[in-house]
Coordinates of C-alpha atoms in Angstrom, one line a residue:
Chain A
M1 CA 80.8 139.2 93.8
L2 CA 79.9 136.5 96.2
E3 CA 76.5 136.5 98.0
L4 CA 75.6 133.9 100.6
Y5 CA 72.0 134.1 101.8
N6 CA 70.6 132.0 104.7
L7 CA 72.9 129.1 103.9
H8 CA 72.1 125.9 105.7
A9 CA 74.4 122.9 105.1
R10 CA 75.0 119.6 106.7
V11 CA 77.9 117.1 106.5
V12 CA 76.8 113.8 105.1
P13 CA 79.4 111.2 106.2
E14 CA 79.4 107.7 104.6
D15 CA 79.0 106.3 108.0
G16 CA 77.7 108.1 111.1
P17 CA 75.0 110.6 111.6
Q18 CA 74.4 113.7 109.5
R19 CA 75.1 116.9 111.3
E20 CA 73.9 120.4 110.4
I21 CA 77.0 122.7 110.5
L22 CA 75.9 125.9 108.7
K23 CA 72.7 127.3 110.1
G24 CA 71.6 130.3 108.2
L25 CA 74.8 131.9 107.1
S26 CA 74.5 135.2 105.2
L27 CA 77.5 137.1 103.9
S28 CA 78.3 139.4 101.0
V29 CA 81.8 139.9 99.6
P30 CA 81.9 142.7 97.0
A31 CA 84.4 142.6 94.2
G32 CA 87.9 143.8 95.2
E33 CA 87.4 143.3 98.9
V34 CA 89.1 141.0 101.4
H35 CA 86.9 139.6 104.1
A36 CA 88.1 137.6 107.1
I37 CA 86.2 134.9 108.8
M38 CA 87.2 134.1 112.3
G39 CA 85.6 131.7 114.7
P40 CA 86.2 129.1 117.3
N41 CA 86.8 125.5 116.5
G42 CA 83.8 123.7 115.2
S43 CA 82.0 126.9 114.1
G44 CA 81.8 125.8 110.5
K45 CA 84.8 127.5 108.9
S46 CA 86.1 124.6 106.9
T47 CA 82.6 123.4 106.0
L48 CA 82.0 126.8 104.5
S49 CA 85.1 126.5 102.3
Y50 CA 84.1 123.0 101.2
V51 CA 80.5 124.0 100.4
L52 CA 81.6 126.9 98.4
T53 CA 84.0 124.7 96.3
G54 CA 81.6 121.8 95.9
R55 CA 83.2 118.9 97.8
D56 CA 81.1 115.7 98.0
G57 CA 79.8 114.9 101.4
Y58 CA 78.2 118.3 102.1
Q59 CA 74.6 118.9 101.4
V60 CA 73.0 122.3 101.2
T61 CA 69.5 122.1 102.6
E62 CA 68.4 125.8 102.4
G63 CA 69.6 129.1 101.1
S64 CA 71.7 130.2 98.2
V65 CA 75.1 131.2 97.0
L66 CA 75.5 133.6 94.0
Y67 CA 78.8 134.0 92.4
E68 CA 78.8 137.0 90.0
G69 CA 75.0 136.6 89.9
E70 CA 75.2 132.8 89.0
D71 CA 74.0 129.9 91.2
L72 CA 77.3 128.6 92.4
L73 CA 75.9 125.5 94.0
A74 CA 74.7 124.1 90.7
L75 CA 78.2 123.9 89.3
A76 CA 80.8 121.1 89.4
P77 CA 84.0 121.8 91.4
E78 CA 86.1 122.1 88.2
V79 CA 83.6 124.5 86.6
R80 CA 83.8 126.7 89.7
A81 CA 87.6 126.6 89.5
A82 CA 87.5 127.6 85.8
K83 CA 85.3 130.5 86.8
G84 CA 88.0 131.7 89.1
L85 CA 87.2 130.1 92.5
F86 CA 90.3 128.9 94.3
L87 CA 90.7 127.2 97.7
S88 CA 94.0 127.2 99.5
F89 CA 93.5 124.0 101.5
Q90 CA 94.1 123.8 105.2
Y91 CA 95.7 120.4 104.6
P92 CA 96.9 120.2 101.0
L93 CA 96.8 116.7 99.6
E94 CA 99.8 114.6 98.6
I95 CA 99.6 113.5 95.0
A96 CA 102.2 110.7 94.4
G97 CA 103.9 110.4 91.1
V98 CA 102.7 113.8 89.7
P99 CA 105.3 116.5 89.6
V100 CA 104.2 120.0 90.7
M101 CA 104.8 121.7 87.4
T102 CA 103.1 118.9 85.4
F103 CA 100.1 119.2 87.6
V104 CA 99.8 122.9 87.5
R105 CA 100.2 123.1 83.8
A106 CA 97.5 120.4 83.4
A107 CA 95.2 122.4 85.8
M108 CA 95.9 125.7 84.0
N109 CA 95.1 124.1 80.6
A110 CA 92.0 122.4 81.9
Q111 CA 90.7 125.7 83.1
R112 CA 91.6 127.5 79.8
K113 CA 89.9 124.7 77.9
Q114 CA 86.7 125.2 79.9
R115 CA 86.8 128.9 79.2
G116 CA 87.5 128.4 75.5
E117 CA 91.0 129.8 75.7
P118 CA 94.1 128.4 74.0
E119 CA 96.6 126.3 76.0
V120 CA 99.5 128.1 77.6
S121 CA 102.7 127.7 75.6
A122 CA 105.7 126.0 77.3
P123 CA 107.9 129.1 77.4
D124 CA 105.1 131.3 78.8
F125 CA 104.4 128.7 81.4
L126 CA 108.0 128.4 82.5
K127 CA 108.3 132.2 82.7
L128 CA 105.2 132.5 84.9
S129 CA 106.5 129.6 87.1
R130 CA 109.9 131.3 87.5
I131 CA 108.3 134.5 88.6
A132 CA 105.9 132.9 91.0
A133 CA 108.7 130.7 92.5
Q134 CA 110.9 133.7 93.0
Q135 CA 108.2 135.7 94.6
L136 CA 107.5 132.9 97.1
R137 CA 111.2 131.9 97.5
I138 CA 110.5 128.4 96.3
D139 CA 113.5 126.2 95.2
P140 CA 112.9 125.4 91.5
D141 CA 113.9 121.8 92.2
M142 CA 110.9 121.5 94.5
L143 CA 108.6 122.1 91.5
K144 CA 109.9 118.9 89.8
R145 CA 109.0 116.7 92.8
P146 CA 105.7 115.0 93.2
L147 CA 103.1 117.4 94.5
N148 CA 103.3 117.8 98.3
V149 CA 104.9 114.4 98.8
G150 CA 107.3 114.7 101.7
F151 CA 106.9 118.5 101.9
S152 CA 106.8 120.2 105.3
G153 CA 103.6 121.9 106.4
G154 CA 105.1 125.3 105.5
E155 CA 106.2 124.1 102.1
K156 CA 102.8 122.8 101.3
K157 CA 101.2 126.1 102.2
R158 CA 103.8 127.9 100.0
L159 CA 102.9 125.6 97.2
E160 CA 99.2 126.4 97.6
I161 CA 100.0 130.1 97.1
Y162 CA 102.3 129.2 94.2
Q163 CA 99.4 127.5 92.5
M164 CA 97.3 130.5 93.2
L165 CA 99.7 132.9 91.6
M166 CA 99.9 130.6 88.6
L167 CA 96.2 130.1 88.1
Q168 CA 95.3 133.8 88.8
P169 CA 91.9 133.1 90.3
R170 CA 89.4 135.9 90.9
F171 CA 87.9 134.6 94.2
M172 CA 90.2 133.1 96.7
I173 CA 89.4 131.2 99.9
L174 CA 92.4 130.9 102.2
D175 CA 91.6 128.2 104.8
E176 CA 93.9 128.6 107.7
T177 CA 96.8 129.4 105.4
D178 CA 98.8 130.6 108.4
S179 CA 98.9 127.3 110.2
G180 CA 102.2 125.6 109.9
L181 CA 104.0 128.7 108.9
D182 CA 106.8 130.4 110.9
I183 CA 106.8 134.2 110.9
D184 CA 109.2 134.6 108.0
A185 CA 107.3 132.2 105.8
L186 CA 104.1 133.9 106.8
K187 CA 105.4 137.2 105.5
V188 CA 106.5 135.6 102.2
V189 CA 103.1 133.9 101.8
A190 CA 101.2 137.1 102.7
D191 CA 103.3 139.1 100.1
G192 CA 102.3 136.5 97.5
V193 CA 98.6 136.8 98.4
N194 CA 98.8 140.6 98.5
A195 CA 100.2 140.6 94.9
L196 CA 96.9 139.2 93.8
R197 CA 94.8 141.9 95.5
G198 CA 93.2 144.4 93.3
E199 CA 90.1 145.4 91.4
G200 CA 87.9 142.6 90.5
R201 CA 89.6 140.1 92.9
S202 CA 88.1 139.1 96.2
M203 CA 89.2 137.0 99.1
L204 CA 87.8 135.1 102.0
V205 CA 90.5 134.6 104.6
I206 CA 89.6 132.0 107.2
T207 CA 91.7 132.0 110.3
H208 CA 91.8 131.4 114.0
Y209 CA 94.3 134.1 114.7
Q210 CA 94.6 137.8 114.1
R211 CA 98.3 137.4 113.2
L212 CA 97.7 136.6 109.5
L213 CA 95.5 139.7 109.3
D214 CA 98.5 141.9 110.2
Y215 CA 99.9 141.0 106.8
I216 CA 96.8 140.5 104.8
K217 CA 94.7 143.4 105.9
P218 CA 91.0 142.7 105.6
D219 CA 88.3 145.2 104.6
R220 CA 85.8 143.4 106.8
V221 CA 85.9 140.9 109.6
H222 CA 83.1 138.4 110.4
I223 CA 82.8 136.2 113.4
L224 CA 81.4 132.7 112.6
S225 CA 79.8 130.9 115.5
A226 CA 77.6 127.8 115.5
G227 CA 77.1 128.1 111.7
R228 CA 76.1 131.7 111.5
I229 CA 77.8 135.1 111.3
V230 CA 77.2 136.6 114.7
K231 CA 79.1 139.8 114.4
S232 CA 80.7 141.8 111.6
G233 CA 83.0 144.8 111.7
G234 CA 86.2 146.5 110.4
P235 CA 89.7 145.2 111.0
E236 CA 89.5 146.4 114.6
L237 CA 87.2 143.5 115.3
A238 CA 90.1 141.1 114.8
H239 CA 92.2 142.9 117.4
E240 CA 89.4 143.0 119.8
L241 CA 89.0 139.2 119.5
E242 CA 92.7 138.7 120.0
K243 CA 92.6 140.8 123.1
S244 CA 89.4 139.6 124.8
G245 CA 88.5 136.2 123.3
Y246 CA 85.5 135.0 121.4
D247 CA 83.2 134.8 124.4
T248 CA 83.5 138.4 125.4
V249 CA 83.3 139.8 121.9
M250 CA 80.3 137.6 121.0
G251 CA 78.6 138.7 124.2
A252 CA 78.3 135.3 125.7
P253 CA 76.8 135.2 129.2
Chain B
M1 CA 94.7 64.2 74.3
I2 CA 93.1 65.0 77.5
A3 CA 89.8 66.7 78.3
A4 CA 89.9 70.2 79.8
G5 CA 88.5 68.6 82.9
A6 CA 91.9 67.2 83.7
L7 CA 93.4 70.7 83.8
P8 CA 93.8 72.5 87.2
N9 CA 90.5 73.9 88.4
R10 CA 89.6 76.3 91.2
R11 CA 89.9 73.6 93.8
V12 CA 93.6 73.3 93.1
E13 CA 96.0 75.5 95.1
G14 CA 97.4 78.2 92.9
W15 CA 94.4 78.1 90.5
R16 CA 91.7 79.2 92.8
W17 CA 91.0 82.5 91.2
S18 CA 92.1 81.4 87.7
D19 CA 90.3 78.2 86.8
L20 CA 92.1 76.9 83.7
S21 CA 89.8 73.9 83.4
A22 CA 86.7 76.2 83.1
A23 CA 88.5 78.5 80.7
L24 CA 89.2 75.7 78.3
A25 CA 86.0 73.7 78.9
D26 CA 84.5 72.0 75.9
R27 CA 87.8 71.7 74.2
D28 CA 90.1 68.9 73.5
V29 CA 93.4 70.0 75.0
P30 CA 96.4 68.1 73.6
M31 CA 99.2 67.9 76.2
I32 CA 102.9 67.3 75.6
P33 CA 103.9 64.5 77.9
G34 CA 106.5 65.2 80.6
D35 CA 106.8 66.7 84.0
R36 CA 107.0 70.4 83.0
H37 CA 104.6 73.0 84.2
V38 CA 101.1 72.5 82.9
L39 CA 101.2 75.8 81.0
A40 CA 104.3 74.6 79.2
R41 CA 102.6 71.4 78.0
I42 CA 99.4 72.7 76.6
A43 CA 99.5 72.3 72.9
I44 CA 96.6 74.2 71.3
G45 CA 96.1 77.3 69.3
A46 CA 99.1 79.4 68.4
R47 CA 102.0 77.9 70.2
R48 CA 105.5 79.0 70.6
M49 CA 108.3 77.4 72.6
A50 CA 111.7 78.8 72.9
G51 CA 114.9 78.0 74.8
I52 CA 117.2 80.9 75.5
V53 CA 120.7 80.6 76.7
V54 CA 122.5 83.8 77.7
N55 CA 126.2 82.9 77.9
A56 CA 128.5 84.0 80.6
G57 CA 129.1 87.8 80.5
E58 CA 126.5 88.4 77.8
T59 CA 123.5 90.8 77.9
R60 CA 120.3 90.1 76.2
T61 CA 116.9 91.8 75.8
E62 CA 113.7 90.2 74.5
I63 CA 110.3 91.7 73.9
E64 CA 107.5 89.2 73.7
R65 CA 103.9 89.9 72.7
V66 CA 101.3 87.4 73.9
G67 CA 97.7 87.1 73.0
D68 CA 97.7 87.8 69.3
D69 CA 95.5 84.8 68.4
G70 CA 92.4 83.2 69.9
V71 CA 94.3 80.8 72.1
D72 CA 97.9 81.7 72.5
T73 CA 100.3 79.6 74.5
R74 CA 103.9 80.5 75.2
A75 CA 106.7 78.6 77.0
L76 CA 110.1 80.0 77.5
E77 CA 113.1 78.4 79.1
I78 CA 115.8 80.8 80.0
D79 CA 119.3 79.9 81.2
V80 CA 121.1 83.0 82.4
R81 CA 124.7 81.8 83.0
D82 CA 127.3 83.2 85.4
G83 CA 127.6 87.0 85.1
A84 CA 125.1 87.1 82.3
S85 CA 122.1 89.5 82.1
M86 CA 118.6 88.9 80.7
S87 CA 115.8 91.5 80.3
L88 CA 112.4 90.3 79.3
V89 CA 109.5 92.5 78.4
T90 CA 106.1 90.8 78.0
I91 CA 103.2 92.7 76.5
Q92 CA 99.8 90.9 76.7
Q93 CA 96.9 92.8 75.1
D94 CA 94.4 90.8 73.2
G95 CA 93.3 87.3 72.6
D96 CA 90.7 85.0 74.1
V97 CA 93.0 82.7 76.1
A98 CA 96.5 83.9 76.6
L99 CA 98.9 81.6 78.5
A100 CA 102.5 82.1 79.1
H101 CA 105.1 80.3 81.2
R102 CA 108.7 81.1 81.7
K103 CA 111.2 79.1 83.6
V104 CA 114.4 80.9 84.4
R105 CA 117.6 79.6 85.9
L106 CA 120.2 82.0 87.2
G107 CA 123.9 81.3 87.6
Q108 CA 126.4 83.1 89.8
G109 CA 126.1 86.9 89.7
A110 CA 123.4 86.6 87.0
I111 CA 120.8 89.2 86.5
F112 CA 117.2 88.7 85.4
R113 CA 114.9 91.6 84.9
Q114 CA 111.3 91.3 83.8
F115 CA 108.5 93.7 83.0
I116 CA 105.0 92.5 82.2
I117 CA 102.1 94.6 81.1
A118 CA 98.8 92.7 80.8
D119 CA 95.4 93.9 79.8
G120 CA 94.0 90.4 80.4
A121 CA 91.8 88.4 78.1
R122 CA 88.8 86.2 78.7
Y123 CA 91.5 84.2 80.5
A124 CA 95.2 85.3 80.7
R125 CA 97.8 83.9 83.0
I126 CA 101.5 84.7 82.8
E127 CA 103.5 82.6 85.2
T128 CA 107.2 83.1 86.0
E129 CA 109.3 80.5 87.8
I130 CA 112.8 81.4 88.8
D131 CA 115.5 79.2 90.3
V132 CA 118.5 80.9 91.7
A133 CA 121.4 78.5 91.5
G134 CA 124.4 80.8 91.8
E135 CA 125.5 83.3 94.4
G136 CA 124.9 87.0 94.2
A137 CA 122.0 86.9 91.6
K138 CA 119.9 89.9 91.1
I139 CA 116.2 89.8 90.1
E140 CA 113.8 92.6 89.3
L141 CA 110.2 91.7 88.6
N142 CA 107.9 94.5 87.6
G143 CA 104.4 94.2 86.4
V144 CA 101.3 96.2 85.5
Y145 CA 97.8 94.9 84.9
L146 CA 94.8 96.8 83.6
V147 CA 91.6 94.7 83.5
A148 CA 88.4 96.0 82.0
K149 CA 85.0 94.3 82.0
G150 CA 85.1 90.7 81.0
R151 CA 88.9 90.5 81.3
H152 CA 91.0 88.4 83.6
A153 CA 94.7 88.8 84.1
D154 CA 96.8 86.6 86.4
L155 CA 100.4 87.4 87.2
T156 CA 101.8 84.5 89.1
S157 CA 105.5 84.1 90.1
Q158 CA 107.7 81.9 92.2
V159 CA 111.3 82.6 93.0
T160 CA 113.2 79.8 94.6
L161 CA 116.5 80.8 96.2
N162 CA 119.2 78.2 96.6
A163 CA 122.3 80.3 96.8
E164 CA 123.6 83.2 99.0
H165 CA 123.4 86.9 98.6
A166 CA 120.6 87.1 96.1
E167 CA 118.7 90.4 95.8
V168 CA 115.1 90.3 94.6
R169 CA 112.8 93.2 94.0
Q170 CA 109.2 92.7 92.9
L171 CA 106.7 95.5 92.3
V172 CA 103.3 94.8 90.7
R173 CA 100.6 97.4 90.3
G174 CA 97.1 96.8 88.9
V175 CA 93.8 98.4 88.2
A176 CA 90.4 96.8 87.6
R177 CA 87.1 98.1 86.4
K178 CA 83.7 96.7 87.0
G179 CA 83.6 93.1 85.7
G180 CA 87.3 92.8 85.5
R181 CA 89.4 90.4 87.6
G182 CA 93.1 90.8 88.5
V183 CA 95.1 88.1 90.2
F184 CA 98.5 88.4 91.8
Q185 CA 100.3 85.4 93.3
G186 CA 103.8 85.9 94.4
R187 CA 106.0 83.5 96.3
F188 CA 109.6 83.7 97.5
K189 CA 110.9 80.4 98.7
V190 CA 114.2 80.9 100.5
E191 CA 116.0 77.6 101.0
R192 CA 118.5 77.0 103.8
A193 CA 121.4 77.5 101.5
A194 CA 120.2 81.0 100.6
Q195 CA 121.6 83.0 103.5
K196 CA 122.0 86.8 103.1
T197 CA 119.0 86.9 100.7
D198 CA 117.5 90.4 100.5
A199 CA 114.0 90.1 99.0
K200 CA 111.1 92.5 98.8
M201 CA 107.7 91.9 97.2
E202 CA 105.1 94.6 96.7
H203 CA 101.6 94.4 95.1
N204 CA 99.2 97.3 95.1
A205 CA 95.8 97.3 93.3
L206 CA 93.2 100.0 92.7
L207 CA 89.6 99.0 92.3
L208 CA 88.3 101.7 90.0
E209 CA 84.7 100.8 90.1
D210 CA 82.2 98.8 92.2
G211 CA 82.2 95.2 91.0
A212 CA 85.9 95.1 90.2
E213 CA 87.8 92.1 91.6
V214 CA 91.4 91.7 92.7
F215 CA 92.7 88.7 94.4
A216 CA 96.2 88.6 95.8
K217 CA 98.3 86.0 97.6
P218 CA 101.8 87.1 98.6
E219 CA 103.8 84.3 100.2
L220 CA 107.2 84.2 101.9
E221 CA 108.5 80.7 102.7
I222 CA 111.8 81.0 104.5
Y223 CA 114.2 78.2 105.7
A224 CA 117.3 80.3 106.1
D225 CA 117.9 82.3 109.3
D226 CA 120.0 85.2 108.1
V227 CA 117.9 86.9 105.5
Q228 CA 115.9 90.1 104.9
C229 CA 112.5 89.4 103.4
A230 CA 109.5 91.7 103.3
H231 CA 106.2 91.9 101.5
G232 CA 103.4 94.4 101.2
N233 CA 100.0 94.1 99.6
T234 CA 97.2 96.6 99.3
A235 CA 94.0 96.9 97.4
G236 CA 91.8 100.0 97.7
Q237 CA 90.1 102.7 95.9
L238 CA 91.2 106.1 94.6
D239 CA 91.4 108.7 97.4
E240 CA 88.3 110.9 97.0
A241 CA 90.0 113.7 98.9
A242 CA 92.8 113.8 96.3
I243 CA 90.3 113.7 93.4
F244 CA 88.5 116.7 94.9
Y245 CA 91.8 118.5 95.3
L246 CA 92.5 118.1 91.6
R247 CA 89.0 119.1 90.6
Q248 CA 89.3 122.2 92.7
R249 CA 92.3 123.2 90.6
G250 CA 90.1 122.8 87.5
L251 CA 90.7 119.3 86.3
P252 CA 87.5 117.6 85.2
E253 CA 86.7 114.5 87.3
I254 CA 87.5 112.0 84.6
E255 CA 90.9 113.6 84.1
A256 CA 91.6 113.9 87.8
R257 CA 90.9 110.2 88.2
A258 CA 93.1 109.3 85.2
M259 CA 96.0 111.4 86.4
I260 CA 96.1 109.8 89.8
T261 CA 95.6 106.3 88.4
R262 CA 98.3 106.9 85.8
A263 CA 100.8 108.0 88.4
F264 CA 100.0 105.0 90.5
L265 CA 100.7 102.6 87.5
I266 CA 103.8 104.4 86.1
E267 CA 105.6 103.9 89.4
A268 CA 105.8 100.2 88.6
L269 CA 107.6 100.8 85.3
P270 CA 111.3 99.9 85.8
G271 CA 114.0 102.4 85.1
W272 CA 115.8 100.0 82.8
L273 CA 113.0 100.0 80.2
D274 CA 114.1 101.1 76.7
E275 CA 112.8 104.6 76.0
S276 CA 110.7 103.6 73.1
V277 CA 109.1 100.7 75.0
R278 CA 108.5 103.0 77.9
T279 CA 106.8 105.5 75.7
D280 CA 104.6 102.7 74.1
V281 CA 103.7 101.5 77.6
E282 CA 102.7 105.0 78.8
T283 CA 100.7 105.6 75.7
H284 CA 98.9 102.3 76.2
I285 CA 98.1 103.2 79.8
D286 CA 96.8 106.6 78.7
A287 CA 94.6 105.1 76.1
W288 CA 93.3 102.5 78.5
L289 CA 92.5 105.2 81.0
G290 CA 90.7 107.2 78.2
T291 CA 93.0 110.2 78.3
A292 CA 95.0 109.6 75.2
S293 CA 95.7 113.0 73.7

């Protein structure tokens, strides 16, 4: 479903020097699979999520990304979103003055419009929203407040997954979704994520810790270090990492 | 008759970013004699003057549209007597030169609320002068300006407080595109007699494109020692990280920008606005942002 081949990318800050972050990253995530990416700080995990979703300030210098056979890098961020790509942000943005439900409905309709589908009706939207909020144990009043403004770290993460349930993406990138969550919230969020698992849907779960992977069980685990995948394996690789640390597992001297 | 050259130009304090002399250059400008404000004495083009008295205990609302003609000058004198309440909505959209001045006097416990929405013109200046004469007056000054290429909108105000326990709230938000100029000048003058004044002034602007201009001068002049006064002033650009967040959810870039800009402006709409006026204002903002649907 998603094929990364020899991806090189650098961050292009408005001021300051350019730095190469991804240095020949290759990865294949078949449809229906959940892959985890683990790696130490600064290994390129967040850069990978931004390159895949098309954020400005990142430049791909070499390599390719195919999404369902299509050149993903040629598409605008909103086009990628309409094709089913969703990023759960590590630090979700606060959008003053825009209530959560107003925003999600606008996003849903913008995606539908791009896909040539009719707009969602008000009753259908409210029904979907009610189900998603119940699943994630979100207070319905929260959905009337401006998006993420004054929300706690855990509430913001829950809201990311709420948006995910509403928009029903086909390829999800979870960027450190576990950070800021206590263990109960983590279970709720993981249940929400797992509800979307299935045929035709894939996920890339980016995390520092093995803990999240107890609840969202990956098919494959990859270790990212210095901009490349240095080791891949089954779920047991995450446990090994947790036990022995990155240096041992990656075979550092 | 005087020549435009005698009008205040950019070297005059308070007119630095809004050169009236240059705007009316090559015109004969008849002036009404007297010591009133210059904007209230200019007598060219469509001209309307009005005196409004709101008697004790009365409530009044006025909606004023400025800028219908080529040169449009307005002067209002408003006397809000003890315990009276006046709400004024000013909508300035078109015209070549749009000038408006309002002088407001507030009695004891009087309320004055104002909302201005200005698109600017080749030159537009809406100036508000308020004198608080009675204790316990309440003032709310809200404004929105949206200046496109070739437009100039100036919202200037001065509140002079001469009595105790006044509450003043001012919030002006503006956006400017390339070649547009927004000006905000706000001044609170708190005289010695105005103890226990509680006054807040806030102006925030977004420069939507390179080449947009916003000039702001918030001023607090305080001679009383037991008051609370604060002001805030910002001018910046849309947060690109927020734009990306919205695009990642599927909103096209132009819609993402409009959504954030709209929310920024809508926050300056006061709660007391009549629902139909509010709807008109929101529709106008949407149309200006290019997202009318």
